[in-house]
Amino acid sequence: MDAALYLLLPISLVFALGIGVAFWWAIFAGQFDDTDTAAKSILGDDDGPRLD
Amino acid sequence: MRAFSLFSPPKVLADGERKKRRHMLARLGLAWLAMMQVMMFAFPGYLRGSPSSDDASLLDQAVFLMNWCSLALTVPVVLYCAWPVWSGALGRAQRAHLGMDVPVALGIVAAFIPSAMATWSGRGEVYFDSVTMFVAFLLTARYFELCARQAIGIGGLHRHLERYRRALAARADSIAAWFTAAQLLLALGAGAFWHAADPSRAVGVVVALLVISCPCAMAMSVPTAIAAAHARVLRRPDMDVAEVDALARATSRVSRQSLYGSMAWHLLMTPLAMLGWVQPWLAAITMLLSSLAVGANSWRLYRRDCLPAGDWPADAIQGA
């Protein structure tokens, strides 16, 4: 029981740290800057008949 | 693109503002992440007081470990996430002007220092969950306010509404300053009383009072109402002056409702906290609730006779 606590608590801390770092990266890499264009690109696709 | 997107900033935002928004979002997200962990770690500490704990030494060990984990997670929250509070409080103190950052900073210090000492010595109560909740909820309110302010910056500037904004904001600021000063005095008085009557509860009472004294909801009342009014003008650019006037009157009414409503809520909670009935974490939750209520009240102004009921906003479909 003690051993499990001493093992699991640090692991959960490391996970929380990893999530925090990933979140930090995502914000400053601009992942949240434009949530619109990629989602709508399929609507702007050229749906005309293929010419070749 | 909607005028209000909570996560993606407006496209035409200047670089400095964009950076500010990113930092604010990072602080907000990290504070919530740490808060969730620390709240779980706090659970064994609340068990300790109950008589049914049959294996006291194991529980003590778990509490000791989890307090250290909470401390490890709370330090970055206090140093990084709460940074705007520290810089704001220091700037205010230099100009001898009491803003809302001063009671917030005092609340964080008053809860964090005794908790860290209790963790180090292994005895006494810790309030890390209250600290992280307080910071996370406060940043949530400020983030909404920042989004509202930055959304105003886009589109043609609406001078007519700006005139109303200045008058409203000046009045709200002076009310909030008086309110905060009174609350600080009350917190000091209640702390002195409890220190004489029951020293073990003095820290909890003072922390709860300082948390309640934070006028975040009051600070949100004018910016969110104005942002809602601007959003309505953006949605209907063909409004004539009479309509804008009516809108401005409605805005002023809504922001006054929010201001006095949140003040009444704080005044209702203060005596309960002075009696020691409000735990610090409960105070943090009531603070979040009043901020959310203010946001919802302003959102109502934007919704009213603007969107057909039960229908999607037109630009969400057309991508306007």
CSV table of C-alpha atoms in Angstrom, one decimal:
chain,number,residue,atom,x,y,z
A,1,MET,CA,0.0,0.0,0.0
A,2,ASP,CA,2.7,2.4,1.0
A,3,ALA,CA,4.9,1.4,-2.0
A,4,ALA,CA,2.0,1.9,-4.3
A,5,LEU,CA,1.5,5.4,-3.0
A,6,TYR,CA,5.1,6.3,-3.3
A,7,LEU,CA,5.1,5.0,-6.9
A,8,LEU,CA,1.8,6.2,-8.2
A,9,LEU,CA,1.9,9.8,-6.8
A,10,PRO,CA,5.1,10.7,-8.5
A,11,ILE,CA,3.9,9.1,-11.8
A,12,SER,CA,0.7,11.2,-11.6
A,13,LEU,CA,2.8,14.3,-11.0
A,14,VAL,CA,4.9,13.5,-14.1
A,15,PHE,CA,1.8,13.0,-16.2
A,16,ALA,CA,0.3,16.3,-15.0
A,17,LEU,CA,3.6,17.9,-15.9
A,18,GLY,CA,3.6,16.3,-19.4
A,19,ILE,CA,0.1,17.5,-20.1
A,20,GLY,CA,1.0,21.0,-19.0
A,21,VAL,CA,4.0,21.0,-21.3
A,22,ALA,CA,2.0,19.7,-24.2
A,23,PHE,CA,-0.7,22.3,-23.6
A,24,TRP,CA,1.9,25.1,-23.4
A,25,TRP,CA,3.5,23.9,-26.6
A,26,ALA,CA,0.2,23.8,-28.4
A,27,ILE,CA,-0.7,27.4,-27.4
A,28,PHE,CA,2.6,28.9,-28.3
A,29,ALA,CA,2.9,26.9,-31.5
A,30,GLY,CA,-0.3,28.5,-32.7
A,31,GLN,CA,-2.4,25.4,-32.6
A,32,PHE,CA,-5.4,27.4,-31.3
A,33,ASP,CA,-5.0,30.4,-33.5
A,34,ASP,CA,-7.1,29.3,-36.3
A,35,THR,CA,-9.7,26.6,-35.6
A,36,ASP,CA,-11.8,27.5,-38.6
A,37,THR,CA,-9.9,27.3,-41.9
A,38,ALA,CA,-8.9,23.7,-41.9
A,39,ALA,CA,-12.4,22.6,-40.9
A,40,LYS,CA,-14.0,24.5,-43.7
A,41,SER,CA,-11.5,23.7,-46.4
A,42,ILE,CA,-13.6,20.7,-47.5
A,43,LEU,CA,-16.5,23.0,-48.2
A,44,GLY,CA,-14.4,25.2,-50.5
A,45,ASP,CA,-13.3,22.2,-52.5
A,46,ASP,CA,-13.7,22.1,-56.2
A,47,ASP,CA,-16.6,19.7,-56.8
A,48,GLY,CA,-16.8,20.1,-60.6
A,49,PRO,CA,-16.5,17.1,-62.9
A,50,ARG,CA,-13.0,15.9,-63.5
A,51,LEU,CA,-11.7,17.1,-66.9
A,52,ASP,CA,-8.9,14.6,-67.5
B,1,MET,CA,-15.3,33.9,-38.0
B,2,ARG,CA,-17.5,34.7,-35.0
B,3,ALA,CA,-16.8,38.0,-33.3
B,4,PHE,CA,-16.5,36.0,-30.1
B,5,SER,CA,-14.3,32.9,-30.2
B,6,LEU,CA,-13.1,32.0,-26.8
B,7,PHE,CA,-10.0,30.1,-27.9
B,8,SER,CA,-8.9,31.4,-31.3
B,9,PRO,CA,-8.1,35.1,-31.1
B,10,PRO,CA,-9.5,37.5,-33.8
B,11,LYS,CA,-7.5,37.3,-37.0
B,12,VAL,CA,-6.6,41.0,-37.1
B,13,LEU,CA,-5.2,41.1,-33.6
B,14,ALA,CA,-1.9,43.0,-33.1
B,15,ASP,CA,1.2,40.9,-32.2
B,16,GLY,CA,1.4,42.2,-28.6
B,17,GLU,CA,-2.3,41.5,-28.0
B,18,ARG,CA,-2.0,38.1,-29.5
B,19,LYS,CA,0.9,37.2,-27.2
B,20,LYS,CA,-1.1,38.5,-24.2
B,21,ARG,CA,-4.0,36.3,-25.2
B,22,ARG,CA,-1.7,33.2,-25.5
B,23,HIS,CA,-0.1,33.8,-22.2
B,24,MET,CA,-3.5,34.3,-20.6
B,25,LEU,CA,-4.8,31.0,-22.1
B,26,ALA,CA,-1.7,29.1,-21.0
B,27,ARG,CA,-2.1,30.5,-17.5
B,28,LEU,CA,-5.7,29.6,-17.4
B,29,GLY,CA,-5.3,26.1,-18.7
B,30,LEU,CA,-2.4,25.2,-16.4
B,31,ALA,CA,-4.2,26.6,-13.4
B,32,TRP,CA,-7.2,24.4,-14.1
B,33,LEU,CA,-5.0,21.4,-14.6
B,34,ALA,CA,-3.1,21.9,-11.4
B,35,MET,CA,-6.4,22.7,-9.6
B,36,MET,CA,-8.0,19.4,-10.5
B,37,GLN,CA,-4.9,17.5,-9.3
B,38,VAL,CA,-4.6,19.4,-6.1
B,39,MET,CA,-8.3,19.0,-5.3
B,40,MET,CA,-7.9,15.2,-5.5
B,41,PHE,CA,-4.8,15.4,-3.3
B,42,ALA,CA,-6.7,17.4,-0.8
B,43,PHE,CA,-9.2,14.6,-0.2
B,44,PRO,CA,-7.3,12.6,2.5
B,45,GLY,CA,-6.8,15.8,4.5
B,46,TYR,CA,-10.5,16.2,4.8
B,47,LEU,CA,-10.8,12.5,5.9
B,48,ARG,CA,-8.4,13.1,8.8
B,49,GLY,CA,-11.0,15.0,10.8
B,50,SER,CA,-13.6,12.3,10.6
B,51,PRO,CA,-13.8,9.8,13.6
B,52,SER,CA,-14.2,6.7,11.3
B,53,SER,CA,-10.6,6.7,10.1
B,54,ASP,CA,-9.5,3.4,11.6
B,55,ASP,CA,-5.9,3.3,10.3
B,56,ALA,CA,-4.7,6.7,11.4
B,57,SER,CA,-1.0,6.2,10.8
B,58,LEU,CA,-1.5,5.2,7.1
B,59,LEU,CA,-3.8,8.1,6.6
B,60,ASP,CA,-1.3,10.5,8.1
B,61,GLN,CA,1.3,9.1,5.8
B,62,ALA,CA,-0.9,9.6,2.8
B,63,VAL,CA,-1.8,13.1,3.8
B,64,PHE,CA,1.9,14.0,4.3
B,65,LEU,CA,2.7,12.7,0.8
B,66,MET,CA,-0.2,14.3,-0.9
B,67,ASN,CA,0.5,17.6,0.8
B,68,TRP,CA,4.0,17.6,-0.8
B,69,CYS,CA,2.5,16.7,-4.2
B,70,SER,CA,0.0,19.6,-3.8
B,71,LEU,CA,2.8,21.9,-2.8
B,72,ALA,CA,4.8,20.9,-5.9
B,73,LEU,CA,1.8,21.7,-8.1
B,74,THR,CA,0.7,24.9,-6.3
B,75,VAL,CA,4.1,26.6,-6.6
B,76,PRO,CA,4.0,27.0,-10.4
B,77,VAL,CA,0.4,28.1,-10.1
B,78,VAL,CA,1.3,30.8,-7.6
B,79,LEU,CA,4.4,31.9,-9.4
B,80,TYR,CA,3.4,31.6,-13.1
B,81,CYS,CA,-0.4,31.5,-13.4
B,82,ALA,CA,-0.9,34.2,-10.8
B,83,TRP,CA,1.8,36.4,-12.3
B,84,PRO,CA,-0.7,39.1,-13.5
B,85,VAL,CA,-2.0,39.4,-10.0
B,86,TRP,CA,1.5,40.0,-8.6
B,87,SER,CA,2.5,42.6,-11.2
B,88,GLY,CA,-0.9,44.3,-10.9
B,89,ALA,CA,-0.7,44.4,-7.1
B,90,LEU,CA,2.8,45.8,-7.1
B,91,GLY,CA,1.9,48.4,-9.7
B,92,ARG,CA,-1.1,49.5,-7.7
B,93,ALA,CA,0.8,49.6,-4.4
B,94,GLN,CA,3.3,52.0,-6.0
B,95,ARG,CA,0.6,54.3,-7.0
B,96,ALA,CA,-1.1,54.0,-3.6
B,97,HIS,CA,-4.3,52.9,-5.3
B,98,LEU,CA,-6.4,50.0,-4.1
B,99,GLY,CA,-7.4,47.9,-7.1
B,100,MET,CA,-8.8,44.4,-7.1
B,101,ASP,CA,-5.3,42.8,-7.4
B,102,VAL,CA,-4.3,43.8,-3.8
B,103,PRO,CA,-6.9,41.7,-2.0
B,104,VAL,CA,-6.3,38.8,-4.4
B,105,ALA,CA,-2.6,38.9,-3.7
B,106,LEU,CA,-3.2,39.1,0.0
B,107,GLY,CA,-5.6,36.1,-0.2
B,108,ILE,CA,-3.1,34.0,-2.1
B,109,VAL,CA,-0.3,34.8,0.4
B,110,ALA,CA,-2.5,34.3,3.4
B,111,ALA,CA,-3.4,30.9,2.3
B,112,PHE,CA,-0.2,29.7,0.7
B,113,ILE,CA,2.4,30.6,3.3
B,114,PRO,CA,0.7,28.8,6.3
B,115,SER,CA,0.0,25.8,4.1
B,116,ALA,CA,3.6,25.6,3.0
B,117,MET,CA,4.7,25.8,6.6
B,118,ALA,CA,2.2,23.1,7.6
B,119,THR,CA,3.5,20.9,4.8
B,120,TRP,CA,7.1,21.4,5.9
B,121,SER,CA,6.3,20.6,9.6
B,122,GLY,CA,3.8,17.9,8.8
B,123,ARG,CA,1.2,19.4,11.1
B,124,GLY,CA,-1.8,21.6,10.6
B,125,GLU,CA,-4.3,22.3,7.8
B,126,VAL,CA,-3.3,23.1,4.2
B,127,TYR,CA,-5.3,25.3,1.9
B,128,PHE,CA,-3.6,24.4,-1.4
B,129,ASP,CA,-6.9,23.4,-3.0
B,130,SER,CA,-8.3,26.8,-2.1
B,131,VAL,CA,-5.3,28.6,-3.5
B,132,THR,CA,-5.4,26.8,-6.9
B,133,MET,CA,-9.2,27.1,-7.2
B,134,PHE,CA,-9.0,30.8,-6.4
B,135,VAL,CA,-6.4,31.4,-9.0
B,136,ALA,CA,-8.1,29.2,-11.6
B,137,PHE,CA,-11.5,30.8,-11.2
B,138,LEU,CA,-10.1,34.3,-11.1
B,139,LEU,CA,-8.2,33.7,-14.3
B,140,THR,CA,-11.4,32.3,-15.9
B,141,ALA,CA,-13.2,35.6,-15.2
B,142,ARG,CA,-10.2,37.6,-16.4
B,143,TYR,CA,-9.9,35.5,-19.6
B,144,PHE,CA,-13.5,36.2,-20.5
B,145,GLU,CA,-13.0,39.9,-19.8
B,146,LEU,CA,-9.9,39.9,-22.1
B,147,CYS,CA,-11.8,38.1,-24.8
B,148,ALA,CA,-14.6,40.6,-24.6
B,149,ARG,CA,-12.2,43.5,-24.7
B,150,GLN,CA,-10.3,42.2,-27.7
B,151,ALA,CA,-13.5,41.4,-29.5
B,152,ILE,CA,-14.4,45.1,-29.2
B,153,GLY,CA,-11.1,46.1,-30.9
B,154,ILE,CA,-12.2,44.5,-34.2
B,155,GLY,CA,-14.6,46.0,-36.7
B,156,GLY,CA,-15.4,49.7,-37.1
B,157,LEU,CA,-15.1,51.3,-33.6
B,158,HIS,CA,-18.4,52.2,-32.2
B,159,ARG,CA,-17.8,55.7,-30.8
B,160,HIS,CA,-21.4,56.1,-29.6
B,161,LEU,CA,-21.1,53.2,-27.3
B,162,GLU,CA,-17.6,54.2,-26.1
B,163,ARG,CA,-19.0,57.3,-24.6
B,164,TYR,CA,-21.4,55.2,-22.4
B,165,ARG,CA,-18.6,52.8,-21.6
B,166,ARG,CA,-16.4,55.5,-20.0
B,167,ALA,CA,-19.1,56.8,-17.7
B,168,LEU,CA,-20.1,53.3,-16.7
B,169,ALA,CA,-16.6,52.0,-16.1
B,170,ALA,CA,-15.6,55.0,-14.0
B,171,ARG,CA,-18.5,54.5,-11.7
B,172,ALA,CA,-18.0,50.7,-11.4
B,173,ASP,CA,-14.3,51.3,-10.6
B,174,SER,CA,-15.0,53.7,-7.8
B,175,ILE,CA,-17.7,51.4,-6.3
B,176,ALA,CA,-15.3,48.4,-6.5
B,177,ALA,CA,-12.5,50.3,-4.8
B,178,TRP,CA,-14.7,51.3,-1.8
B,179,PHE,CA,-16.1,47.8,-1.6
B,180,THR,CA,-12.7,46.3,-1.6
B,181,ALA,CA,-11.4,48.6,1.1
B,182,ALA,CA,-14.3,47.8,3.4
B,183,GLN,CA,-13.9,44.1,2.8
B,184,LEU,CA,-10.2,44.2,3.7
B,185,LEU,CA,-10.9,46.0,7.0
B,186,LEU,CA,-13.6,43.4,7.7
B,187,ALA,CA,-11.2,40.6,7.0
B,188,LEU,CA,-8.6,42.0,9.3
B,189,GLY,CA,-11.1,42.6,12.1
B,190,ALA,CA,-12.5,39.1,11.7
B,191,GLY,CA,-9.0,37.6,11.7
B,192,ALA,CA,-8.1,39.4,14.9
B,193,PHE,CA,-11.3,38.2,16.5
B,194,TRP,CA,-10.9,34.6,15.5
B,195,HIS,CA,-7.2,34.7,16.5
B,196,ALA,CA,-8.3,35.5,20.0
B,197,ALA,CA,-11.3,33.1,20.1
B,198,ASP,CA,-10.0,30.1,18.2
B,199,PRO,CA,-6.5,30.4,16.6
B,200,SER,CA,-6.8,27.2,14.6
B,201,ARG,CA,-9.7,28.7,12.5
B,202,ALA,CA,-8.3,32.2,12.0
B,203,VAL,CA,-6.4,31.4,8.8
B,204,GLY,CA,-9.4,29.7,7.2
B,205,VAL,CA,-11.7,32.6,8.0
B,206,VAL,CA,-9.3,35.3,6.8
B,207,VAL,CA,-8.6,33.4,3.6
B,208,ALA,CA,-12.4,32.9,2.9
B,209,LEU,CA,-13.0,36.6,3.5
B,210,LEU,CA,-10.1,37.7,1.3
B,211,VAL,CA,-11.4,35.4,-1.5
B,212,ILE,CA,-14.9,36.8,-1.1
B,213,SER,CA,-13.6,40.4,-1.2
B,214,CYS,CA,-12.2,39.9,-4.7
B,215,PRO,CA,-14.5,42.0,-6.9
B,216,CYS,CA,-13.9,40.0,-10.0
B,217,ALA,CA,-17.6,39.7,-10.8
B,218,MET,CA,-18.0,43.5,-10.4
B,219,ALA,CA,-15.0,44.1,-12.6
B,220,MET,CA,-16.6,42.0,-15.3
B,221,SER,CA,-19.9,43.7,-15.2
B,222,VAL,CA,-19.2,46.7,-17.5
B,223,PRO,CA,-16.7,45.1,-20.0
B,224,THR,CA,-19.0,42.1,-20.7
B,225,ALA,CA,-22.1,44.2,-21.1
B,226,ILE,CA,-20.3,46.6,-23.5
B,227,ALA,CA,-18.9,43.7,-25.5
B,228,ALA,CA,-22.4,42.3,-25.9
B,229,ALA,CA,-23.6,45.6,-27.1
B,230,HIS,CA,-20.8,45.9,-29.6
B,231,ALA,CA,-21.5,42.4,-30.8
B,232,ARG,CA,-25.0,43.4,-31.5
B,233,VAL,CA,-24.0,46.4,-33.4
B,234,LEU,CA,-21.6,44.3,-35.4
B,235,ARG,CA,-24.3,41.9,-36.2
B,236,ARG,CA,-26.7,44.6,-37.4
B,237,PRO,CA,-24.6,47.4,-38.9
B,238,ASP,CA,-27.7,49.2,-40.3
B,239,MET,CA,-28.9,50.3,-36.9
B,240,ASP,CA,-29.8,54.0,-36.7
B,241,VAL,CA,-28.9,56.4,-33.9
B,242,ALA,CA,-32.1,56.0,-32.0
B,243,GLU,CA,-31.7,52.2,-31.9
B,244,VAL,CA,-28.1,52.5,-30.7
B,245,ASP,CA,-29.3,54.9,-28.0
B,246,ALA,CA,-31.9,52.3,-26.9
B,247,LEU,CA,-29.2,49.7,-26.9
B,248,ALA,CA,-26.9,51.8,-24.9
B,249,ARG,CA,-29.6,52.4,-22.3
B,250,ALA,CA,-30.2,48.6,-22.1
B,251,THR,CA,-26.5,48.1,-21.8
B,252,SER,CA,-26.3,50.5,-18.9
B,253,ARG,CA,-29.2,48.8,-17.2
B,254,VAL,CA,-27.7,45.3,-17.6
B,255,SER,CA,-24.3,46.4,-16.3
B,256,ARG,CA,-25.9,48.1,-13.3
B,257,GLN,CA,-27.9,44.9,-12.6
B,258,SER,CA,-24.7,42.9,-12.7
B,259,LEU,CA,-22.8,45.3,-10.6
B,260,TYR,CA,-25.4,45.6,-7.8
B,261,GLY,CA,-26.3,42.0,-8.1
B,262,SER,CA,-22.8,40.8,-7.6
B,263,MET,CA,-22.3,43.3,-4.8
B,264,ALA,CA,-25.4,42.0,-3.0
B,265,TRP,CA,-24.1,38.4,-3.4
B,266,HIS,CA,-20.8,39.4,-1.8
B,267,LEU,CA,-22.5,41.2,1.0
B,268,LEU,CA,-24.7,38.2,1.7
B,269,MET,CA,-21.6,35.8,1.8
B,270,THR,CA,-19.5,38.1,4.0
B,271,PRO,CA,-21.3,37.7,7.4
B,272,LEU,CA,-21.5,33.9,6.8
B,273,ALA,CA,-17.7,33.8,6.2
B,274,MET,CA,-17.1,36.0,9.3
B,275,LEU,CA,-19.0,33.4,11.4
B,276,GLY,CA,-16.7,30.7,10.0
B,277,TRP,CA,-19.4,28.9,8.0
B,278,VAL,CA,-17.8,29.4,4.6
B,279,GLN,CA,-14.8,27.2,3.9
B,280,PRO,CA,-12.2,28.9,1.6
B,281,TRP,CA,-12.9,26.5,-1.2
B,282,LEU,CA,-16.6,27.3,-0.9
B,283,ALA,CA,-15.8,30.9,-1.1
B,284,ALA,CA,-13.8,30.3,-4.3
B,285,ILE,CA,-16.8,28.5,-5.9
B,286,THR,CA,-19.3,31.3,-4.9
B,287,MET,CA,-16.9,33.7,-6.5
B,288,LEU,CA,-16.9,31.7,-9.7
B,289,LEU,CA,-20.7,31.5,-9.7
B,290,SER,CA,-21.1,35.3,-9.4
B,291,SER,CA,-18.7,35.9,-12.2
B,292,LEU,CA,-20.5,33.4,-14.4
B,293,ALA,CA,-23.9,35.0,-13.5
B,294,VAL,CA,-22.5,38.4,-14.6
B,295,GLY,CA,-21.3,36.9,-17.9
B,296,ALA,CA,-24.7,35.2,-18.5
B,297,ASN,CA,-26.5,38.4,-17.8
B,298,SER,CA,-24.5,40.2,-20.4
B,299,TRP,CA,-24.9,37.3,-22.9
B,300,ARG,CA,-28.7,37.8,-22.4
B,301,LEU,CA,-28.3,41.3,-23.7
B,302,TYR,CA,-26.7,40.0,-26.9
B,303,ARG,CA,-29.2,37.2,-27.3
B,304,ARG,CA,-32.3,39.3,-26.8
B,305,ASP,CA,-34.3,39.8,-30.1
B,306,CYS,CA,-31.1,39.4,-31.9
B,307,LEU,CA,-31.1,35.7,-32.6
B,308,PRO,CA,-34.3,33.8,-33.5
B,309,ALA,CA,-35.0,31.4,-30.7
B,310,GLY,CA,-33.8,27.8,-31.2
B,311,ASP,CA,-32.0,28.7,-34.4
B,312,TRP,CA,-28.3,28.7,-35.1
B,313,PRO,CA,-26.6,32.1,-35.4
B,314,ALA,CA,-26.5,32.8,-39.1
B,315,ASP,CA,-22.8,33.3,-39.3
B,316,ALA,CA,-22.0,30.0,-37.7
B,317,ILE,CA,-23.5,28.4,-40.8
B,318,GLN,CA,-22.3,30.8,-43.5
B,319,GLY,CA,-18.9,31.3,-42.0
B,320,ALA,CA,-19.3,35.1,-42.1
